[in-house]
Structures are given as structure tokens and as C-alpha cells.
Amino acid sequence: MDKAQLEIRDQINNLRTVLQEHNHNYYVLDNPTISDYEFDMLLKQLQELEEKHPEFHDPNSPTLRVGGEVTKNFDTVSHEFRMYSLDNSYSKEDLLDWEKRIRKIVGEAPVSYTCELKYDGASISISYENGTLLRAVTRGDGFQGDDVTTNIKTIRSVPLKLKGDYPEKFDIRGEIILPFDGFNKMNEARVAAGEDPYMNPRNTASGSLKLQDSAEVAKRPLDCLLYNITGNNTGISSQIESLEKARAWGFKVPDAAKLAQNMDEVFEFINYWDEHRSGLPYETDGVVIKVNSMDQQDELGHTAKAPRWAMAYKFKSEQATTILNSITYQVGRTGAITPVANLEPVLLAGTTVKRASLHNADQIEKLDVRVGDTVYVEKGGEIIPKIMGVDLSKRSKDVGPTIYITHCPECGTELERKEGEAQHYCPNQYGCPPQITGRIQHFISRKAMDIDGLGAETVELLFNEGLIKDYADLYKLKKEEVIPLERMAEKSAENLVMGIEKSKEIPFERVLYAIGIRFVGETVAKKLARHFKSIDALKEASFEQLVQVDEIGDKIAQSVNEFFADETNVDIIDRLNAYGVQLKISEAQLEGQTDKLSGKIFVVSGVFAKVSRNELKKLIEDNGGKVSSSISSKTTFVVAGENMGPSKRQKAEGLGIAIISEDDFLAMIQ
Ligand code: AMP
Ligand code: ZN
């Protein structure tokens, strides 16, 4: 290496170290010390250097957090140190018994305990060598697990490089979790795309570890909480010390952990968190108590399954008993059936509970729950309470098992259940009222046709009055028909009809989203519209042609094909066409469509003279560019109008991003 090269290497290494530090401040300590813009600037600098100098590639560079590698089969790897399970306890007596067993082995020597929260996710073991992340492996059967390193590296709070005084080689164990906040956001996005929401954060977190596409994992707001260091010669003499050390090396260790000098202090910890756990940002199902001294831990050893020096204490979920009055069945927009338990109202965790979810037929069968039963209800991490079981001693002899409905409660159609699916579906898509109104409500929603003056309730009213049977019918509504409806007046009826009329201007890509093809969300609709340019072309597209489009997979392609194979849909589309709804990219748009801006990312800021902000954004997309809402190192141009915010300008200038005017931009696409 010559001198110049050495300098570049040092510069790259310095940047990596600095960025690691800032990552740590942001994702682990929750306490950033520089602005996002400064961070982006440094990251961009590093990206550029790495691009120019591939010889200094490092698989643990902070630029590689976005994932991208795809794993078809995860390698099986043996754990150097077995990953044990934990024994469970459910009462203070259980814990006092445990203490007695400890005493038998360690004698009268004082025993202190580290108390930690028990995080509910998927366990992981991460190996580090010389301060660098080497490998991450799932628990598996405890002896061997799956190598999920590429996926774990995308989790921002997992350090790729350590700092401080770490042992040369060790494994660290922890839990991959999905905080409530991120979980709820993921579900909102799924529901908007017509997909079923995930059941709970824990299963979603553990499912995420085994996704083949690491870029997909990178998008999930996963977190990793650590609780154990394993290895030879780690120089650690107590559990509490290991937590402190792990924290100092850069790991995320929640600071709830506490040292208790005796069982009374352990109980205090349990009582405190039993009361306060609902305020935590993630799920916990208990507390883990560990003998603090490593020497004592060694003395105690393991049983066949679990360490003798640790014990999980499971919180009791707040439970109540009440009577199951009836089971009703709800039908969703996609036809999915959800059984609901209607309960004799009962007070539980501070709220009155009247209903509980029964999920599906399997769940009812498993619980063997029957109308009239006295049931145990519980409030877990989920918002809707669950039925946990039946008090059989109170069951009257003359009720038989619950027979799951065979026909739709709303339309009478025989239900279907696809192989491998838990849910029953009503297949009567076009005749089942909640499915019909659900689709119309989606059609008029803000991100779809955005029809002013029409809301969810009015849709039901119009449907019940027989004025509309599908969303195409909206376009033949007359003011005179609407006025007599409940809560309608001349003015509101006028607004409604006008709003519908105006929606004929909504561009094709949003119409495509509005018609509600399963799995075709906003982004997918845009992609399909840009690629096929008209609904006719999309209708004719084969499965093979569909999957060739960027980001369109088998599931979406199949759903599109199925949609157009159905005569009813074709008829609705024909009618929309006849009413003048935009079913192809407009001439003007077609003319204006180029690939001139392909690969370029724009941020639009300020007020413009010749075009509106939205027109400007459309021009960017029509010409193959991307619009982003915030300036980062990835931005290619900032199009600045009048009154561009000074902080935005500063940020763009700091990052060295070209700021162009409206005229510059228009010239660019001429
Ligand atoms: P279980 O799955 O009920 O057998 O409980 C054992 C699991 O609890 C372990 O494999 C860990 O994944 C998990 N766990 C969560 N928090 C902790 C903690 N603070 N200490 C030890 N194990 C924990
Ligand atoms: Zn139905």
C-alpha cells in the first residue's frame, strides 16, 4: 500500500468508527448527538469512498445495514455453548422453594440475585471475535440452530463492531423483539393493502428471522435486547457485571435490571413490574431471576433442560370469569369470518369487557367453549381480550359442543376454507353486503378516489336503500335520489354528486388502487399503471408478463389474473369506463412519460410559479424519477421554489446536493 492508499484506508476506518458510535447513540441509547442530516452526510461520504475503493470492503460496514442478500436455505450451526431453556414459576411459593434448592447446594453463603424482565420474542445467540460480529444463530433445539447472520445484521441496535474492553471471543444471547409501535405500523400497512394483519409481535419477530430476503428484514422495526454473555475467560464474575459490560461494549441492555440482595427484594422487583409492565414499549411475560455470582452459578450447574441458577417468574395476566352469552360471526371486506364471543359484561384490568375474540374454528374447538359456559377471560399484550378456558364445573349438562357456522351470517352462502388456512371465507364477493360496502368504502377513501361528501355511513345507507350495488353505481347517482335519505339535505346531496363527478379526474394509478384488487396497494398500483399504461393491457397481461415487472411477485400476479378472470369485475370495469373514469394513462401523461430521470431521487420544497407542487411531483414520476419527502445522502436534486425552508437548504448544501429551480427542472425534462 502506498501512502495515499493508507490515508484512504484510515479515512474509511475513521468514518466507520464514527458512524458506529452515532448508530449506537441513536438506536441503543436513544440519545443522538448529531442531527440526521449530519449523520447522512457522513454516511454518504463513506459510501462514496467505499464505492471508489472496493479493496477496503468490510462486511460489517455501517453502510450495509439495509440488507439485500438473499438466503435460500439457512445453514445449521452447532452452538459452542448449549442454549438452555428456563424453568418457570408462577407464585412466590415456587420461588421460595427454588431458594431452598439453591441453599442445599451453596450452603449458608450469601446469595444475591439479578432480576431482569423476560422479553417475549425469539432468542438469538450472536458470536463476536476480536470485537467483530461473526455469526448469529437461532436457538433451534438448544444444541444447534439456523445461521441467520445476514438478517440480524440489518437490526440497527445490534453492534457490528464493539467498543471498549471486550473479550477476544464470546457469545452473547438475547431476544429479538418487535416493539408494539412498530408492530402496529406494520399491521396498518398490511390492512391497507388488503392483507391480513399479523397476530402478535412475538410470532412476527421470530418469523422475521427466517425471511429469505434480508432487505425485507431491514424494513421491519426489529430490536435486540441482550441478557447473557457466554464464553471461556470472559473475565466476568457476576450476572449484573455482565449486563453492565455488555452495555459498555455497545449492546442494548434494558436498564430495568436490578440486583436484589434477598428474596424480599426479588418480590419487590416482581411487584413493581407486574404493575408497570403495561407501560413498556414491548411485550414482557414475566421476570427472570438469576443467581448473581458466577462462582455460585458454576456450583449450581444445570439440569437436563435448564440452569439451576435461573428461574422465570410468569406474570399472571389479569383474569376474570364471566358467562358466554352468544357467539356471533363477523364478515370482513375480504370475506374472512371472525367469531366473536359476546360476554356478560365484566370488569377486567380497569375496563369493562363485553366481547372477546375467538379467532377461528380451530380455536373454538380447542377451547371447547359453549354458549352458556362460564369462561376465563384474560387481557394479554393484545387489545382485544382472549378467552383462555372454560370452568367445566359450572357447565350445564344439556349444552352440546359449539357447531361452527357453515354458511355466511350476512348472505347465507356456504363458507369455504382453503387448505392450510385457519380462517373460513365467504366466497360470495359480489353478493355479500359487508364485502360490498367494504369495497365501496375502500374505493372512495382518501388515498383512492378521495370522494368528498361521501363517508362510510352514507355508503351503507345508499347500499341499504338499493341505490348502489357496487362502486361503479356511484356514477349514476342523481341528486334527487339522494336527497330523501336520512340526514341528507339539498346541499349535502349536491356535494356528494359533485364529489363523485370530480373523481373522474383521478388518474389511472389511483383508480387502479381504488378498485381493490387483493394485494395491490398504493405502490404496486403505481408500478402496474406505469408499466401497463391501461387497464386493458393489464387485463390481458399473463402471469409471466406480470412477474417481470419490478417488485411484482407471484402472489400479486396471481391475484391480478384472478381479478380479471371474473366476469363481474370485467363488467364493473366496463361501466367505470363508460362513465368516464380514468382507466388508462392520459394522452398528456403518455406523451410526457420518459425515462429521462430514471435513477434520480428528488426532493421538492417551497412554492412554485408555473406548476403546482403536486404537478411537479407527477412530472418527476412520469419521467421515471423518484420523489422523496426528506433530504438525505441519497437525494440527487432538490427542486427549490419560493420560501424553501432555510433548514432544508442548509441540509442540502451541507450534503453537497444540487439545488435547482423550477425552470432548471422543466428544462431537464424538455
Ligand atoms: P421459555 O421460552 O418460556 O422456555 O423461556 C426461556 C426463554 O426466555 C429463553 O430462551 C430466552 O429466549 C427468553 N428470555 C427472555 N428474557 C430473558 C432474560 N432476561 N434472561 C434469560 N432468558 C430470557
Ligand atoms: Zn357472505
PDB file of C-alpha atoms in Angstrom, residues 9 12-17 20 46 49-51 53-65 69 129-134 153 160-162:
ATOM      1  CA  ARG A   9      -7.919   3.335   4.414  1.00  0.00           C
ATOM      2  CA  ILE A  12     -12.623   4.911   5.743  1.00  0.00           C
ATOM      3  CA  ASN A  13     -11.904   3.302   9.082  1.00  0.00           C
ATOM      4  CA  ASN A  14     -12.383   6.565  10.918  1.00  0.00           C
ATOM      5  CA  LEU A  15     -15.709   7.164   9.258  1.00  0.00           C
ATOM      6  CA  ARG A  16     -16.863   3.656  10.107  1.00  0.00           C
ATOM      7  CA  THR A  17     -15.941   4.126  13.748  1.00  0.00           C
ATOM      8  CA  GLN A  20     -20.886   3.173  14.573  1.00  0.00           C
ATOM      9  CA  LEU A  46     -18.296   6.701   3.490  1.00  0.00           C
ATOM     10  CA  LEU A  49     -15.228   6.185  -0.562  1.00  0.00           C
ATOM     11  CA  GLU A  50     -16.286   2.548  -0.392  1.00  0.00           C
ATOM     12  CA  GLU A  51     -17.588   2.693  -3.934  1.00  0.00           C
ATOM     13  CA  HIS A  53     -12.254   1.687  -3.124  1.00  0.00           C
ATOM     14  CA  PRO A  54     -13.801  -1.762  -3.130  1.00  0.00           C
ATOM     15  CA  GLU A  55     -10.468  -3.128  -1.878  1.00  0.00           C
ATOM     16  CA  PHE A  56     -11.412  -1.868   1.595  1.00  0.00           C
ATOM     17  CA  HIS A  57     -14.715  -3.725   1.679  1.00  0.00           C
ATOM     18  CA  ASP A  58     -15.863  -4.739   5.146  1.00  0.00           C
ATOM     19  CA  PRO A  59     -18.948  -6.930   5.649  1.00  0.00           C
ATOM     20  CA  ASN A  60     -19.548  -5.045   8.892  1.00  0.00           C
ATOM     21  CA  SER A  61     -19.532  -1.560   7.456  1.00  0.00           C
ATOM     22  CA  PRO A  62     -22.380   0.681   8.689  1.00  0.00           C
ATOM     23  CA  THR A  63     -23.325   1.248   5.043  1.00  0.00           C
ATOM     24  CA  LEU A  64     -24.514  -2.343   4.780  1.00  0.00           C
ATOM     25  CA  ARG A  65     -27.392  -2.154   7.252  1.00  0.00           C
ATOM     26  CA  GLU A  69     -28.528 -10.554   0.472  1.00  0.00           C
ATOM     27  CA  GLU A 129     -14.458 -12.376  17.657  1.00  0.00           C
ATOM     28  CA  ASN A 130     -11.947  -9.600  18.126  1.00  0.00           C
ATOM     29  CA  GLY A 131     -14.792  -7.173  18.569  1.00  0.00           C
ATOM     30  CA  THR A 132     -16.470  -8.035  15.282  1.00  0.00           C
ATOM     31  CA  LEU A 133     -19.816  -9.709  14.744  1.00  0.00           C
ATOM     32  CA  LEU A 134     -19.086 -13.133  13.367  1.00  0.00           C
ATOM     33  CA  LYS A 153     -27.028  -7.525  10.779  1.00  0.00           C
ATOM     34  CA  LEU A 160     -21.316  -4.895  14.178  1.00  0.00           C
ATOM     35  CA  LYS A 161     -18.154  -3.685  15.899  1.00  0.00           C
ATOM     36  CA  LEU A 162     -17.650  -3.420  19.631  1.00  0.00           C
TER      37      LEU A 162
END
